PDB file of C-alpha atoms and ligand atoms in Angstrom:
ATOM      1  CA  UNK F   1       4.818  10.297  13.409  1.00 95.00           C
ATOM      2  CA  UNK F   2       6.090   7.313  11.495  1.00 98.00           C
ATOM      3  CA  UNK F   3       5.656   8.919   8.017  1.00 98.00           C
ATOM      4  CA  UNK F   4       6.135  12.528   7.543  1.00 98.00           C
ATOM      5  CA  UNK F   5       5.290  14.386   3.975  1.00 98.00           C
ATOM      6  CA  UNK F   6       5.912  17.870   3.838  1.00 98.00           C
ATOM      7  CA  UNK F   7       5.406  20.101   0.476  1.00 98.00           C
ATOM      8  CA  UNK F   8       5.478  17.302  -1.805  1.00 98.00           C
ATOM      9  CA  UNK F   9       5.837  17.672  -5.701  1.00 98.00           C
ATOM     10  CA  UNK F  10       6.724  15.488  -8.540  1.00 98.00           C
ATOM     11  CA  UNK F  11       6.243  16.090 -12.044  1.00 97.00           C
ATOM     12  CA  UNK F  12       6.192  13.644 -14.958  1.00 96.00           C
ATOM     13  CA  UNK F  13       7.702  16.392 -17.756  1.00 94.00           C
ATOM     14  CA  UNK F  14       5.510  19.478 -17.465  1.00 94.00           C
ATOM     15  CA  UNK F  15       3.094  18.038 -15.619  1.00 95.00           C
ATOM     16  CA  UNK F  16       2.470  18.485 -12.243  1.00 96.00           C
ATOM     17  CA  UNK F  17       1.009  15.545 -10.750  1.00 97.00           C
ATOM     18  CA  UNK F  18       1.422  16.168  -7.243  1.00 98.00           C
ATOM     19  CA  UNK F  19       1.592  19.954  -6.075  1.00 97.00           C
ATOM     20  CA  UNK F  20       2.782  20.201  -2.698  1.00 97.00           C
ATOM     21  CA  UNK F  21       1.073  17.685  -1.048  1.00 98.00           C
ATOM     22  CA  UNK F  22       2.127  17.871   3.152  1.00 98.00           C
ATOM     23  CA  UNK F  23       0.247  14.872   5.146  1.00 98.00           C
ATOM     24  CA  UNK F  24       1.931  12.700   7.692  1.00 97.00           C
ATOM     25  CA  UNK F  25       1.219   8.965   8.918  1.00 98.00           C
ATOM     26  CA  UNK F  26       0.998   8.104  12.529  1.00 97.00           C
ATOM     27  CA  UNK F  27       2.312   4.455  13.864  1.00 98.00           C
ATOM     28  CA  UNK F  28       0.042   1.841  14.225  1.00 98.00           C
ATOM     29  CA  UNK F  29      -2.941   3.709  12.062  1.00 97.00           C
ATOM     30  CA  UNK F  30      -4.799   2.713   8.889  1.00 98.00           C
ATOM     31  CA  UNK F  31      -4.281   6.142   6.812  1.00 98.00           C
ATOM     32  CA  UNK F  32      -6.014   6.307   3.078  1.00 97.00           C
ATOM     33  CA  UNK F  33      -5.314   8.541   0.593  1.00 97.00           C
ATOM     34  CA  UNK F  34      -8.610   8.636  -1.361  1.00 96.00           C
ATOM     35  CA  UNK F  35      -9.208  10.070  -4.807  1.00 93.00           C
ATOM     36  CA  UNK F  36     -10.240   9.535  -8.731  1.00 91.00           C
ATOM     37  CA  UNK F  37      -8.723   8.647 -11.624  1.00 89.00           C
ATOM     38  CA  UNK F  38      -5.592  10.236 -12.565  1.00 92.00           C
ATOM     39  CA  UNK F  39      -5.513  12.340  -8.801  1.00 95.00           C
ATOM     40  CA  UNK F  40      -2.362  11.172  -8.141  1.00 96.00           C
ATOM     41  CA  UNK F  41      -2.486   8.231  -5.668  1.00 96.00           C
ATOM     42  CA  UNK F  42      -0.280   6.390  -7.248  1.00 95.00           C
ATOM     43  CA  UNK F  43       2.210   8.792  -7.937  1.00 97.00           C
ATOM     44  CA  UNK F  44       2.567   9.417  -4.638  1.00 97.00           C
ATOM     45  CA  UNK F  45       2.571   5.966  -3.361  1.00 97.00           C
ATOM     46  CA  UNK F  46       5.615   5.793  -6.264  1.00 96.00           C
ATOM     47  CA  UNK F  47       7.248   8.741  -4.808  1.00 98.00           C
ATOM     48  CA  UNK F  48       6.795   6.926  -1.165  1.00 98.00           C
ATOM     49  CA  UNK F  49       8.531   3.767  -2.761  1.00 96.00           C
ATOM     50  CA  UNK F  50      11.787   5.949  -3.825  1.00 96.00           C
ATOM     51  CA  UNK F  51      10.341   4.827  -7.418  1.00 95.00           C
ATOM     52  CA  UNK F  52       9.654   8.454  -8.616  1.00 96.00           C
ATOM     53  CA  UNK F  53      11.960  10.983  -8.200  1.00 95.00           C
ATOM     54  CA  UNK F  54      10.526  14.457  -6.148  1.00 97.00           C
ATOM     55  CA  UNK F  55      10.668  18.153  -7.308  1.00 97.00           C
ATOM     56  CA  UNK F  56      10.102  19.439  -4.024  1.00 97.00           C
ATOM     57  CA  UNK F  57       9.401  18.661  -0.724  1.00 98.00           C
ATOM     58  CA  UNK F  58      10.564  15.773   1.737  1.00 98.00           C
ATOM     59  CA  UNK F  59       9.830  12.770   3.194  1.00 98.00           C
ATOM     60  CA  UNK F  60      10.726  11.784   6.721  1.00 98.00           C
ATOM     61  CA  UNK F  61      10.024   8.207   8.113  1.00 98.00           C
ATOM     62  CA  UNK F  62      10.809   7.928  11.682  1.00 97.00           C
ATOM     63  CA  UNK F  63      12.392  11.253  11.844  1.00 97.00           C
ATOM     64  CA  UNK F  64      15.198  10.403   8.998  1.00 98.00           C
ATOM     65  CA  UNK F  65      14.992  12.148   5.867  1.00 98.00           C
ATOM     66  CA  UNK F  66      14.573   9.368   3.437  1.00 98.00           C
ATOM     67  CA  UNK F  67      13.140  11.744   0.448  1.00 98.00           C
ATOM     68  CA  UNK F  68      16.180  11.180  -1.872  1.00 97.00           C
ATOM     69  CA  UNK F  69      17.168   7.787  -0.955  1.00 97.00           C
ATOM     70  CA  UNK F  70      16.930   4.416  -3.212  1.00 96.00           C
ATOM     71  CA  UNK F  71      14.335   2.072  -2.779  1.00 94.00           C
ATOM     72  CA  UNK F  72      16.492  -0.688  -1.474  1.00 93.00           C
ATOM     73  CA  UNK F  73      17.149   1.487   1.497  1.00 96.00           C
ATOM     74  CA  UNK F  74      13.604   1.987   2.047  1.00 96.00           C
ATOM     75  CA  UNK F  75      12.517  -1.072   1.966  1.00 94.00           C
ATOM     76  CA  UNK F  76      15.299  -2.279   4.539  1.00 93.00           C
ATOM     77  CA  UNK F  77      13.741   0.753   6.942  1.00 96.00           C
ATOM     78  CA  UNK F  78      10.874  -0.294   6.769  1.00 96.00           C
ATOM     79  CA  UNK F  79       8.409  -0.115   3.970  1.00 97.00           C
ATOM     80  CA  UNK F  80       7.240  -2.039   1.390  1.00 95.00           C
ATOM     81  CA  UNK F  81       4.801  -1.370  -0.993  1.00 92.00           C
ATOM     82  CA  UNK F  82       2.153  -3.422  -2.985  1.00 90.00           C
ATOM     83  CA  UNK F  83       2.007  -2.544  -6.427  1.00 84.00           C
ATOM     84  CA  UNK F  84      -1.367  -1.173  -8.634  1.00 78.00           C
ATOM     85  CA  UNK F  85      -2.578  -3.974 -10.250  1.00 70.00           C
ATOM     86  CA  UNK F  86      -1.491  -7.570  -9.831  1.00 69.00           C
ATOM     87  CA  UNK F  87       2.224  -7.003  -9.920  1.00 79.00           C
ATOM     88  CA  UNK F  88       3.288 -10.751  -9.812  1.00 86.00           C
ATOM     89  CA  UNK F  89       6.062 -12.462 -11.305  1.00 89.00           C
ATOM     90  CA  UNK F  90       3.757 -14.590 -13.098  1.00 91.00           C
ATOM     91  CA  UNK F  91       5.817 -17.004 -14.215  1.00 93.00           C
ATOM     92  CA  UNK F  92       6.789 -17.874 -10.858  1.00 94.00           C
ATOM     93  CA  UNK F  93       5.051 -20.240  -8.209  1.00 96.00           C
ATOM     94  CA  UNK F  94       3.193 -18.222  -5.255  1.00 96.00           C
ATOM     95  CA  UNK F  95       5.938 -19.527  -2.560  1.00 94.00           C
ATOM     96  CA  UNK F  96       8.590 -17.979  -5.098  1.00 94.00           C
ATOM     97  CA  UNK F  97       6.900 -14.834  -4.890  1.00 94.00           C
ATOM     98  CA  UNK F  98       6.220 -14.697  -1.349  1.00 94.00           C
ATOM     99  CA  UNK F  99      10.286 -15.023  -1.217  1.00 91.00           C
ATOM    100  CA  UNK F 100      10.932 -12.453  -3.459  1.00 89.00           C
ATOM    101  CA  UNK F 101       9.115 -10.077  -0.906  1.00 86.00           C
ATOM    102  CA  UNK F 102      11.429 -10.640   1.353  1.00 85.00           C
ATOM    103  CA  UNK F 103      14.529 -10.807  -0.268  1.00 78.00           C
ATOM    104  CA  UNK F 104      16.450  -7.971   1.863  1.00 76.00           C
ATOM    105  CA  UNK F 105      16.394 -10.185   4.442  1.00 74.00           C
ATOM    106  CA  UNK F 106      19.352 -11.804   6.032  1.00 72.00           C
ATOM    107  CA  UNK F 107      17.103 -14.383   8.079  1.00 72.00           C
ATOM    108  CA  UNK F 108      15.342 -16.272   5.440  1.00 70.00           C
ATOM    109  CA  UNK F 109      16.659 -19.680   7.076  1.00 75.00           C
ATOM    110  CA  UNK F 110      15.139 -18.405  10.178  1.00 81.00           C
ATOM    111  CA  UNK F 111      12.167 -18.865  12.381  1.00 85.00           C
ATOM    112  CA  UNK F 112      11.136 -15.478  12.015  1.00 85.00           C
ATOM    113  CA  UNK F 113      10.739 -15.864   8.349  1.00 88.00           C
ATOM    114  CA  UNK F 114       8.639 -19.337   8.878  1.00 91.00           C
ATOM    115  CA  UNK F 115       6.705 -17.144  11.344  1.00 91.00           C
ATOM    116  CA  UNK F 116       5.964 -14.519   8.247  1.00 91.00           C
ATOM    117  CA  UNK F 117       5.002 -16.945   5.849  1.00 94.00           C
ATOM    118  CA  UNK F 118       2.529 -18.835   8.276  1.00 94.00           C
ATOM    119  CA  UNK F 119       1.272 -15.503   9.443  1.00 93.00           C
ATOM    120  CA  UNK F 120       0.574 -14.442   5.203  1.00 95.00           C
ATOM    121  CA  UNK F 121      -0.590 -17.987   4.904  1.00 96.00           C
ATOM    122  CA  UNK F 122      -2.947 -17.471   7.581  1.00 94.00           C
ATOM    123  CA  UNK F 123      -4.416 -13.922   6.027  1.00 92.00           C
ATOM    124  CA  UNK F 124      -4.757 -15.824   3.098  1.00 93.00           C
ATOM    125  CA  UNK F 125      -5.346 -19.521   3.080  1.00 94.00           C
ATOM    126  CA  UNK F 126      -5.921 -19.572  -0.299  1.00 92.00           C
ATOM    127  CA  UNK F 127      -2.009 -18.930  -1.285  1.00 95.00           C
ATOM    128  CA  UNK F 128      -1.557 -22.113   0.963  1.00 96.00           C
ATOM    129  CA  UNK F 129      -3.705 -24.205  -0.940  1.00 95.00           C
ATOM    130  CA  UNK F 130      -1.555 -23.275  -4.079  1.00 95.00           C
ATOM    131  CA  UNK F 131       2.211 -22.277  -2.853  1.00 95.00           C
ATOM    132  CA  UNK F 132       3.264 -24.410  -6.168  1.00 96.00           C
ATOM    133  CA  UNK F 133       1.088 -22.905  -8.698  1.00 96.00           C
ATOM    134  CA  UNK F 134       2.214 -20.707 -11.291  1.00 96.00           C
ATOM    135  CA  UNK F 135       0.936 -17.073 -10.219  1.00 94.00           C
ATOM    136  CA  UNK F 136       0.262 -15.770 -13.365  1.00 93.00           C
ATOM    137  CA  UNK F 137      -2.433 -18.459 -13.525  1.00 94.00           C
ATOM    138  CA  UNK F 138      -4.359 -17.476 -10.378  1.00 92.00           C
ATOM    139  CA  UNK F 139      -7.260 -14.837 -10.554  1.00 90.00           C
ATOM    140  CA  UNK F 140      -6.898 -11.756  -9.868  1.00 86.00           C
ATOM    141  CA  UNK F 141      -8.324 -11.699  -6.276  1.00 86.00           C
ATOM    142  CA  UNK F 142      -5.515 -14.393  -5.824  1.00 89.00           C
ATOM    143  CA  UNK F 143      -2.707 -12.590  -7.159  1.00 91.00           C
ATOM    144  CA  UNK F 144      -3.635  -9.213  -5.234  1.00 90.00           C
ATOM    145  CA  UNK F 145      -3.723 -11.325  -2.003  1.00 91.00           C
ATOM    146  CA  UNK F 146      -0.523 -12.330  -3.272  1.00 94.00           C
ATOM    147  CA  UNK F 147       1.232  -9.039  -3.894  1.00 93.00           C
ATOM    148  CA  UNK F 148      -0.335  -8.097  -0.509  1.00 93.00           C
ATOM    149  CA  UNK F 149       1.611 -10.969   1.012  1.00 94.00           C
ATOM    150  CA  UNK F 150       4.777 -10.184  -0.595  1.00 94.00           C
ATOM    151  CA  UNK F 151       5.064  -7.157   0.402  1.00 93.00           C
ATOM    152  CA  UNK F 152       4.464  -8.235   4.281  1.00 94.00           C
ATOM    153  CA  UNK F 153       7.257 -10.613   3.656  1.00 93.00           C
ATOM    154  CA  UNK F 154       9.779  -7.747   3.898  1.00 91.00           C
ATOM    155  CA  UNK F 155       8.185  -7.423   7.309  1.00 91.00           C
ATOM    156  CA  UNK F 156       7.640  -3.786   6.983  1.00 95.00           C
ATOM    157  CA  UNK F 157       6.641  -1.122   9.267  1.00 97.00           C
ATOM    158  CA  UNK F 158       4.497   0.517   6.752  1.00 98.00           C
ATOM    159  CA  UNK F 159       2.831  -1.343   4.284  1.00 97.00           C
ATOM    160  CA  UNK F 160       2.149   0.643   0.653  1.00 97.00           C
ATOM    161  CA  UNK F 161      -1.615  -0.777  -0.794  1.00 96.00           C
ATOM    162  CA  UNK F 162      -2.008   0.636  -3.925  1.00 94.00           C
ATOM    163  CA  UNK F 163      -5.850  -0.189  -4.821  1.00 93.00           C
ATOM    164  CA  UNK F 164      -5.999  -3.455  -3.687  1.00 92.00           C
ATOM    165  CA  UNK F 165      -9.786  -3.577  -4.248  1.00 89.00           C
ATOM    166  CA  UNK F 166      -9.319  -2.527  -8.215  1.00 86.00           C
ATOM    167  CA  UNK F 167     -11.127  -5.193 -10.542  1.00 80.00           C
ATOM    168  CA  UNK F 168     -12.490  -7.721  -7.646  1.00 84.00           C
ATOM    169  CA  UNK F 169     -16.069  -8.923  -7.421  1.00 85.00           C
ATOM    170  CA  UNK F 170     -17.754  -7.160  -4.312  1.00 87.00           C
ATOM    171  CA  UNK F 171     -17.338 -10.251  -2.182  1.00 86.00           C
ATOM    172  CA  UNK F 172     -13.770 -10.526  -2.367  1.00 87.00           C
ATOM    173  CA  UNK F 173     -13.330  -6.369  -1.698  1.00 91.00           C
ATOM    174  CA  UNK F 174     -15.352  -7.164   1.719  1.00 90.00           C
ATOM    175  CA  UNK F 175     -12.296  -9.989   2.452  1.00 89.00           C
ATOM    176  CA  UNK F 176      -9.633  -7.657   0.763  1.00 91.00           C
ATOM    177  CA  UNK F 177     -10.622  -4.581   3.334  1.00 94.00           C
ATOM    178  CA  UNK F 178     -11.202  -7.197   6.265  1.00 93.00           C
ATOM    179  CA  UNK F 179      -7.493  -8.758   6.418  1.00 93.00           C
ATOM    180  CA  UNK F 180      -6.131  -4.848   5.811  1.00 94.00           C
ATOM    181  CA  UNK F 181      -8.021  -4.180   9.025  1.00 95.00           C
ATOM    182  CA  UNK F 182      -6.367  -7.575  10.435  1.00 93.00           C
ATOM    183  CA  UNK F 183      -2.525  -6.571   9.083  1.00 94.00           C
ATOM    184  CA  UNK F 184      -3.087  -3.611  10.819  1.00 96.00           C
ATOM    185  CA  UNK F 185      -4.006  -4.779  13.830  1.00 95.00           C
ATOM    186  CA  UNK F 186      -0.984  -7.604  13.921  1.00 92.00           C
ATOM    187  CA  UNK F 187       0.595  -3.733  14.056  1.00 95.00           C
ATOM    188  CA  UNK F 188       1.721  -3.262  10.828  1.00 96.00           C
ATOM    189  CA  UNK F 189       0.927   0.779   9.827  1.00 98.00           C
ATOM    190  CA  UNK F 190      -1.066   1.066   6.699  1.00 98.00           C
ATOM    191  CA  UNK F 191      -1.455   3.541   4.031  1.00 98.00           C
ATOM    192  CA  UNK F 192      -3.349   2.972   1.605  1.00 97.00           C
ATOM    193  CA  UNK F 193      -4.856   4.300  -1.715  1.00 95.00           C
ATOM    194  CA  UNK F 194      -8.107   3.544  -3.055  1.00 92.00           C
ATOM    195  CA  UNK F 195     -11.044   4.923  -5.434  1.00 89.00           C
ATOM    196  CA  UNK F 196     -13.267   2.693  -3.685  1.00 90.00           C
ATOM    197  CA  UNK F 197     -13.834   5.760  -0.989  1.00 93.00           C
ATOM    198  CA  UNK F 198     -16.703   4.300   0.901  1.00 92.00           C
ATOM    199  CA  UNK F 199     -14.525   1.109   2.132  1.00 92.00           C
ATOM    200  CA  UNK F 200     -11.683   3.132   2.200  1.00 95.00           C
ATOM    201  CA  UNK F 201     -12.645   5.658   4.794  1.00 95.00           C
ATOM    202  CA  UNK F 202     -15.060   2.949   7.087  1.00 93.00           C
ATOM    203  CA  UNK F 203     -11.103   1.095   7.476  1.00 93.00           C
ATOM    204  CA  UNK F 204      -8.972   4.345   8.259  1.00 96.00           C
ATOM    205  CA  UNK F 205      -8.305   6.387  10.979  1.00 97.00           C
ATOM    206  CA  UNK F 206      -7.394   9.357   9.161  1.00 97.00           C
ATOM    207  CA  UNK F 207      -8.214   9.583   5.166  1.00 97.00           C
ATOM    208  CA  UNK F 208      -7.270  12.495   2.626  1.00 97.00           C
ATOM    209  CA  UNK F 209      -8.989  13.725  -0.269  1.00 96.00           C
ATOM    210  CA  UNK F 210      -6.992  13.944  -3.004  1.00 96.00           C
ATOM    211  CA  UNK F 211      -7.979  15.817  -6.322  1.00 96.00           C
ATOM    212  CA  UNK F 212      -5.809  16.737  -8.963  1.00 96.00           C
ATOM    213  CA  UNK F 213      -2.455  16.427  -7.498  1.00 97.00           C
ATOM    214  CA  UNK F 214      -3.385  18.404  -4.281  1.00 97.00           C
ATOM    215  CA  UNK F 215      -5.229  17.275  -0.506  1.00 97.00           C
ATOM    216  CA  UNK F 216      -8.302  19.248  -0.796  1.00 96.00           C
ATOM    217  CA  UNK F 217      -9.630  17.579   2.472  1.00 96.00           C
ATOM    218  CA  UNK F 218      -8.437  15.821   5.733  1.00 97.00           C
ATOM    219  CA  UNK F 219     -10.198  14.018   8.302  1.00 97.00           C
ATOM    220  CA  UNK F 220     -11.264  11.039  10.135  1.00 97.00           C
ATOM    221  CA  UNK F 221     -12.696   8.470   8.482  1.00 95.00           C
ATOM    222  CA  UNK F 222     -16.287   9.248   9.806  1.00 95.00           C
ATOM    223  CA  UNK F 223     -15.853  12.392   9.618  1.00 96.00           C
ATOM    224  CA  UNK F 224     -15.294  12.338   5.631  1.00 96.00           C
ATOM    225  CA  UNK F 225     -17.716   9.769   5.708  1.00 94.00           C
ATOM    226  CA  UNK F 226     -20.998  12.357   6.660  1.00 93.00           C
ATOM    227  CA  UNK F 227     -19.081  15.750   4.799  1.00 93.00           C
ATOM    228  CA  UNK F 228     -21.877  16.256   2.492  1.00 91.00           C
ATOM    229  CA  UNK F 229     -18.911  17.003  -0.421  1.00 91.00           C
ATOM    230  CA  UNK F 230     -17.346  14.405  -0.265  1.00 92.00           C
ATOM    231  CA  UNK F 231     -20.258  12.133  -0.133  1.00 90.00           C
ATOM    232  CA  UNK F 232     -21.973  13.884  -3.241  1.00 89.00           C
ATOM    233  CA  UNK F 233     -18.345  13.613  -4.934  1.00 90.00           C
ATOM    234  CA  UNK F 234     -17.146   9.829  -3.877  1.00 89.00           C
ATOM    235  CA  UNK F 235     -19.490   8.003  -2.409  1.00 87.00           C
ATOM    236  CA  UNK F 236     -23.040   8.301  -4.558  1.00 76.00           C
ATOM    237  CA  UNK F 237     -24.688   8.119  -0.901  1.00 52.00           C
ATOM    238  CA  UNK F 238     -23.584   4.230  -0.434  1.00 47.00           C
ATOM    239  CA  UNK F 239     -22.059   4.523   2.696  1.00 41.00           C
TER     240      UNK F 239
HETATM  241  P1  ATP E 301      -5.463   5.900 -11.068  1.00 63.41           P
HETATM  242  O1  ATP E 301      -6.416   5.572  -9.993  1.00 63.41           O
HETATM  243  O2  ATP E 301      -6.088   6.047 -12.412  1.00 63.41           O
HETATM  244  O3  ATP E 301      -4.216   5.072 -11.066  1.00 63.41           O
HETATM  245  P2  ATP E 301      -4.017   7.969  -9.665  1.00 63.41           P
HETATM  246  O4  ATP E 301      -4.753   8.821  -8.709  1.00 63.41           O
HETATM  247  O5  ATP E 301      -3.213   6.870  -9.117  1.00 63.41           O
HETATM  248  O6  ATP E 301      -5.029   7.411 -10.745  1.00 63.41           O
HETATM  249  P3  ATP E 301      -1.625   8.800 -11.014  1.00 63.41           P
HETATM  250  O7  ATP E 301      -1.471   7.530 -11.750  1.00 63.41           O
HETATM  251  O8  ATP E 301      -0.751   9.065  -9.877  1.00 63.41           O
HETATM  252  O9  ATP E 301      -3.142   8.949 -10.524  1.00 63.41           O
HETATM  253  O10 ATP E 301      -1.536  10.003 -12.083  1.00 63.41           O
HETATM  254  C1  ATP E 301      -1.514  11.382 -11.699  1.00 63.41           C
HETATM  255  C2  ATP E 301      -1.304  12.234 -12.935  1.00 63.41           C
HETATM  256  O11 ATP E 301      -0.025  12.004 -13.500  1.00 63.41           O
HETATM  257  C3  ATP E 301      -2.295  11.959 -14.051  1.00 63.41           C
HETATM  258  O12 ATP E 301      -2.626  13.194 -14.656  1.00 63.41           O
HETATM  259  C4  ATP E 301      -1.547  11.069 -15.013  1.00 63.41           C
HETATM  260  O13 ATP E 301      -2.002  11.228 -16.325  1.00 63.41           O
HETATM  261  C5  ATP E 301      -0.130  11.573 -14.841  1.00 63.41           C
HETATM  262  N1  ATP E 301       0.837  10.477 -15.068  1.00 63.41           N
HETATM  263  C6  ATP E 301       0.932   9.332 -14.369  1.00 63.41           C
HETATM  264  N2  ATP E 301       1.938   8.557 -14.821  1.00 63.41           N
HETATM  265  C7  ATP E 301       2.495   9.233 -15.852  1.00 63.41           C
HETATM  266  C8  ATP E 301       3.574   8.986 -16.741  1.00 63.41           C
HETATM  267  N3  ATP E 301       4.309   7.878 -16.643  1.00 63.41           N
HETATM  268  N4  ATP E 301       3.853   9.923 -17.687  1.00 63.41           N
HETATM  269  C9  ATP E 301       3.132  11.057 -17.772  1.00 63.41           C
HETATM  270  N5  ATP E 301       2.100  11.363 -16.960  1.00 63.41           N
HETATM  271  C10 ATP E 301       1.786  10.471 -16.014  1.00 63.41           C
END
């Protein structure tokens, strides 16, 4: 297993936002983490990050225990995360962004980090076309395709997507869900979080329900697809 989670729990003051959560990522696999409002997706992805700090529990990636380490170090193992919301250093040109991403690296002169900007440039012609604009003055579509692409610029083993869907118009969600399924299968592991469950579970290989802080279900993505709960709970029969 790439990512291992075991008894998770963080708190913000008294509250207990995630209460022992225990799920586990396997290489090479989209896995989603799927849930409503104020479940605790982000949180977790936080935790993940080394942002939050844990009350219990551990997190393993690659067999090291990485649950109480910075996240400098994490990023240099291996993941990278793309923030809720845009998340952009707006006042900063896409291509300055993009380097940002990847500034743990010791190779930026290199052809390996040309190679990672074409390949983000590919996913996403559109940060091409405007590498010298300003990216607080793209949409939003643009600047979640651009916090996507920053965080592949650390070249990570496991890429973080916290919501990338949130606040796009239906069209772009269809492209947004598309070049995950891409990313992933360049071979980059995913994990991602979403409240849009229906696209969510049709891209992963193994999903979790999460409700209040705790997994109250686990299974493939078809197979959360046809439960009858969690259709009646997430997915208004849309799927
Ligand atoms: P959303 O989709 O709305 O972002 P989420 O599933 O990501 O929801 P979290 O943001 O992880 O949920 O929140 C989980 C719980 O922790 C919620 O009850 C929320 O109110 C609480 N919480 C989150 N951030 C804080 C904070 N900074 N201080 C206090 N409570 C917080």
């Amino acid at each position: 297993m790439l990512l291992e989670v075991e008894g998770l729990q963080v708190n913000y003051g008294h509250i207990e936002a995630i209460r022992g959560i225990s799920f586990s990522v396997e290489a090479g696999t989209v896995t989603s983490l799927v849930g409503a409002n104020g479940a605790g997706k982000t949180t977790t992805l936080k935790t993940l990050s080394g942002l939050r700090k844990v009350r219990g529990g551990t997190v393993k990636f690659d067999g090291e225990d990485i649950t109480h380490l910075p996240p400098y170090e994490r990023v240099k193992r291996g993941i990278s995360q793309s923030p809720e919301g845009r998340g952009c250093f707006p006042g900063m040109t896409v291509l300055e962004n993009l380097d940002m991403g990847a500034f743990l690296r010791k190779d930026r002169k290199s052809k390996d980090y040309r190679d990672d900007l074409d390949r983000v440039f590919t996913l996403f012609p559109r940060l091409k076309e405007r590498e010298k604009q300003a990216a607080g003055s793209m949409s939003g579509g643009e600047q979640q395709m651009l916090a996507i692409g920053r965080a592949l610029m650390a070249r990570p083993r496991l890429v973080l997507l916290d919501e990338p869907s949130m606040g796009l118009a239906p069209k772009l969600i269809q492209q947004i869900f598309t070049i995950i399924t891409e990313i992933n299968q360049q071979g980059t592991t995913v994990l991602l979080v979403e409240q849009n469950a229906a696209q969510a579970l049709k891209r992963s290989n193994t999903a979790h329900i999460l409700e209040t802080g705790e997994i109250v279900r686990t299974g493939t993505g078809a197979e959360l697809s046809a439960d009858p709960a969690v259709k009646a709970a997430y997915l208004g029969g849309d799927i």
